[in-house]
PDB file of C-alpha atoms in Angstrom:
ATOM      1  CA  MET A   1      13.537   1.323  12.550  1.00 51.00           C
ATOM      2  CA  SER A   2      14.461  -0.548  15.795  1.00 45.00           C
ATOM      3  CA  GLU A   3      15.902  -4.074  15.551  1.00 50.00           C
ATOM      4  CA  LYS A   4      12.889  -5.462  17.385  1.00 57.00           C
ATOM      5  CA  GLN A   5      10.316  -3.866  15.195  1.00 65.00           C
ATOM      6  CA  ASN A   6       8.733  -5.865  12.345  1.00 82.00           C
ATOM      7  CA  PRO A   7       9.733  -4.169   9.058  1.00 84.00           C
ATOM      8  CA  ASP A   8       6.222  -4.662   7.669  1.00 88.00           C
ATOM      9  CA  GLU A   9       4.685  -2.867  10.644  1.00 92.00           C
ATOM     10  CA  PHE A  10       7.218  -0.095  10.473  1.00 90.00           C
ATOM     11  CA  TYR A  11       6.442   0.630   6.741  1.00 94.00           C
ATOM     12  CA  LYS A  12       2.777   0.477   7.323  1.00 95.00           C
ATOM     13  CA  LYS A  13       3.000   3.075  10.148  1.00 95.00           C
ATOM     14  CA  LEU A  14       5.299   5.170   8.049  1.00 95.00           C
ATOM     15  CA  LYS A  15       2.813   5.055   5.126  1.00 97.00           C
ATOM     16  CA  GLU A  16      -0.044   6.192   7.429  1.00 96.00           C
ATOM     17  CA  GLN A  17       2.106   9.039   8.753  1.00 96.00           C
ATOM     18  CA  LEU A  18       3.078  10.185   5.334  1.00 96.00           C
ATOM     19  CA  GLN A  19      -0.531  10.056   4.064  1.00 96.00           C
ATOM     20  CA  ASP A  20      -1.630  12.156   7.125  1.00 95.00           C
ATOM     21  CA  THR A  21       1.071  14.741   7.015  1.00 94.00           C
ATOM     22  CA  ALA A  22       1.738  15.725   3.393  1.00 94.00           C
ATOM     23  CA  LEU A  23      -0.170  16.544   0.106  1.00 95.00           C
ATOM     24  CA  TRP A  24       1.171  14.324  -2.646  1.00 96.00           C
ATOM     25  CA  PRO A  25       3.140  14.646  -4.819  1.00 96.00           C
ATOM     26  CA  THR A  26       5.619  16.223  -2.381  1.00 97.00           C
ATOM     27  CA  GLU A  27       9.355  16.935  -1.793  1.00 97.00           C
ATOM     28  CA  TYR A  28      10.778  14.239   0.596  1.00 97.00           C
ATOM     29  CA  LEU A  29      13.976  14.221   2.477  1.00 98.00           C
ATOM     30  CA  TYR A  30      15.852  10.967   2.925  1.00 98.00           C
ATOM     31  CA  LYS A  31      18.864  10.772   5.318  1.00 98.00           C
ATOM     32  CA  PHE A  32      21.192   7.785   5.296  1.00 98.00           C
ATOM     33  CA  ILE A  33      24.347   7.019   7.275  1.00 98.00           C
ATOM     34  CA  VAL A  34      27.046   4.790   5.772  1.00 97.00           C
ATOM     35  CA  LYS A  35      30.703   3.944   6.494  1.00 97.00           C
ATOM     36  CA  SER A  36      32.791   6.401   4.428  1.00 97.00           C
ATOM     37  CA  ASP A  37      33.081   4.193   1.340  1.00 96.00           C
ATOM     38  CA  ALA A  38      32.868   5.855  -2.173  1.00 96.00           C
ATOM     39  CA  LYS A  39      31.204   2.792  -3.679  1.00 97.00           C
ATOM     40  CA  LYS A  40      28.338   2.750  -1.066  1.00 97.00           C
ATOM     41  CA  ILE A  41      27.788   6.438  -1.527  1.00 97.00           C
ATOM     42  CA  LEU A  42      27.686   6.101  -5.336  1.00 97.00           C
ATOM     43  CA  ASP A  43      25.398   3.092  -5.052  1.00 97.00           C
ATOM     44  CA  ILE A  44      22.882   5.209  -2.925  1.00 98.00           C
ATOM     45  CA  GLU A  45      23.112   8.051  -5.439  1.00 97.00           C
ATOM     46  CA  ALA A  46      22.478   5.599  -8.304  1.00 97.00           C
ATOM     47  CA  ILE A  47      19.191   4.477  -6.641  1.00 97.00           C
ATOM     48  CA  PHE A  48      17.867   8.078  -6.921  1.00 97.00           C
ATOM     49  CA  ASN A  49      19.349   8.703 -10.428  1.00 93.00           C
ATOM     50  CA  HIS A  50      16.845  10.015 -13.037  1.00 92.00           C
ATOM     51  CA  LEU A  51      14.552  11.316 -10.309  1.00 95.00           C
ATOM     52  CA  GLY A  52      15.786  14.911 -10.243  1.00 95.00           C
ATOM     53  CA  ALA A  53      17.157  14.328  -6.713  1.00 97.00           C
ATOM     54  CA  VAL A  54      19.341  16.889  -4.949  1.00 97.00           C
ATOM     55  CA  ILE A  55      22.007  14.901  -3.100  1.00 97.00           C
ATOM     56  CA  ASN A  56      24.273  16.201  -0.426  1.00 97.00           C
ATOM     57  CA  THR A  57      27.051  14.281   1.496  1.00 98.00           C
ATOM     58  CA  LYS A  58      28.799  15.205   4.619  1.00 98.00           C
ATOM     59  CA  GLU A  59      31.657  13.134   6.256  1.00 97.00           C
ATOM     60  CA  SER A  60      31.848  12.813   9.989  1.00 97.00           C
ATOM     61  CA  SER A  61      34.499  14.697  11.902  1.00 96.00           C
ATOM     62  CA  ASN A  62      36.622  11.573  12.196  1.00 96.00           C
ATOM     63  CA  GLY A  63      36.008  10.609   8.516  1.00 96.00           C
ATOM     64  CA  LYS A  64      34.584   7.198   9.473  1.00 97.00           C
ATOM     65  CA  TYR A  65      30.979   7.823   8.333  1.00 98.00           C
ATOM     66  CA  THR A  66      29.170   9.835   5.747  1.00 98.00           C
ATOM     67  CA  SER A  67      25.656  11.254   5.810  1.00 98.00           C
ATOM     68  CA  VAL A  68      23.805  11.283   2.568  1.00 98.00           C
ATOM     69  CA  SER A  69      20.822  13.621   2.338  1.00 98.00           C
ATOM     70  CA  ILE A  70      18.505  13.287  -0.603  1.00 98.00           C
ATOM     71  CA  HIS A  71      15.799  15.726  -1.555  1.00 98.00           C
ATOM     72  CA  VAL A  72      13.413  14.325  -4.122  1.00 98.00           C
ATOM     73  CA  ARG A  73       9.814  14.907  -5.279  1.00 97.00           C
ATOM     74  CA  LEU A  74       7.818  11.760  -5.144  1.00 97.00           C
ATOM     75  CA  LYS A  75       4.300  10.952  -6.182  1.00 97.00           C
ATOM     76  CA  ASN A  76       2.897   9.124  -3.074  1.00 97.00           C
ATOM     77  CA  PRO A  77       3.964   7.320   0.187  1.00 97.00           C
ATOM     78  CA  ASP A  78       4.403   4.098  -1.570  1.00 97.00           C
ATOM     79  CA  ALA A  79       7.248   5.610  -3.681  1.00 97.00           C
ATOM     80  CA  VAL A  80       8.915   6.769  -0.573  1.00 97.00           C
ATOM     81  CA  ILE A  81       8.786   3.329   1.073  1.00 97.00           C
ATOM     82  CA  GLU A  82       9.934   1.621  -2.179  1.00 97.00           C
ATOM     83  CA  LYS A  83      13.194   3.709  -2.154  1.00 97.00           C
ATOM     84  CA  TYR A  84      13.743   2.957   1.559  1.00 96.00           C
ATOM     85  CA  LYS A  85      13.438  -0.761   0.801  1.00 96.00           C
ATOM     86  CA  GLU A  86      15.602  -0.591  -2.265  1.00 97.00           C
ATOM     87  CA  VAL A  87      18.440   1.157  -0.360  1.00 97.00           C
ATOM     88  CA  ALA A  88      18.153  -1.356   2.537  1.00 95.00           C
ATOM     89  CA  ALA A  89      18.356  -4.266   0.179  1.00 96.00           C
ATOM     90  CA  LYS A  90      21.275  -2.971  -1.898  1.00 97.00           C
ATOM     91  CA  ILE A  91      23.529  -1.149   0.606  1.00 97.00           C
ATOM     92  CA  GLU A  92      25.030  -3.169   3.390  1.00 96.00           C
ATOM     93  CA  GLY A  93      25.223  -1.576   6.728  1.00 95.00           C
ATOM     94  CA  VAL A  94      23.177   1.574   5.788  1.00 96.00           C
ATOM     95  CA  ILE A  95      21.319   3.417   8.556  1.00 96.00           C
ATOM     96  CA  SER A  96      18.082   5.144   7.515  1.00 94.00           C
ATOM     97  CA  LEU A  97      16.988   8.108   9.586  1.00 91.00           C
TER      98      LEU A  97
END
């Protein structure tokens, strides 16, 4: 999401795209980038705990940042958006891709 874009508009557009491109429930891939901080990574993982998510992390070549990829089966676009919002609210400085 760009800094100038209204979050409500962004999520509305995302919901429409998700409804148009997938049959629900479906497997969804989240990608987040955070500064390499074990607590932040664990906090992201905790948000997806008990959902059967497969979580992979990869540190950048200089070790400054870590990408967190999460494969999880969700029931509908609203569930996808709910998790994006939860991560944004709980993890300072996270970048959602």
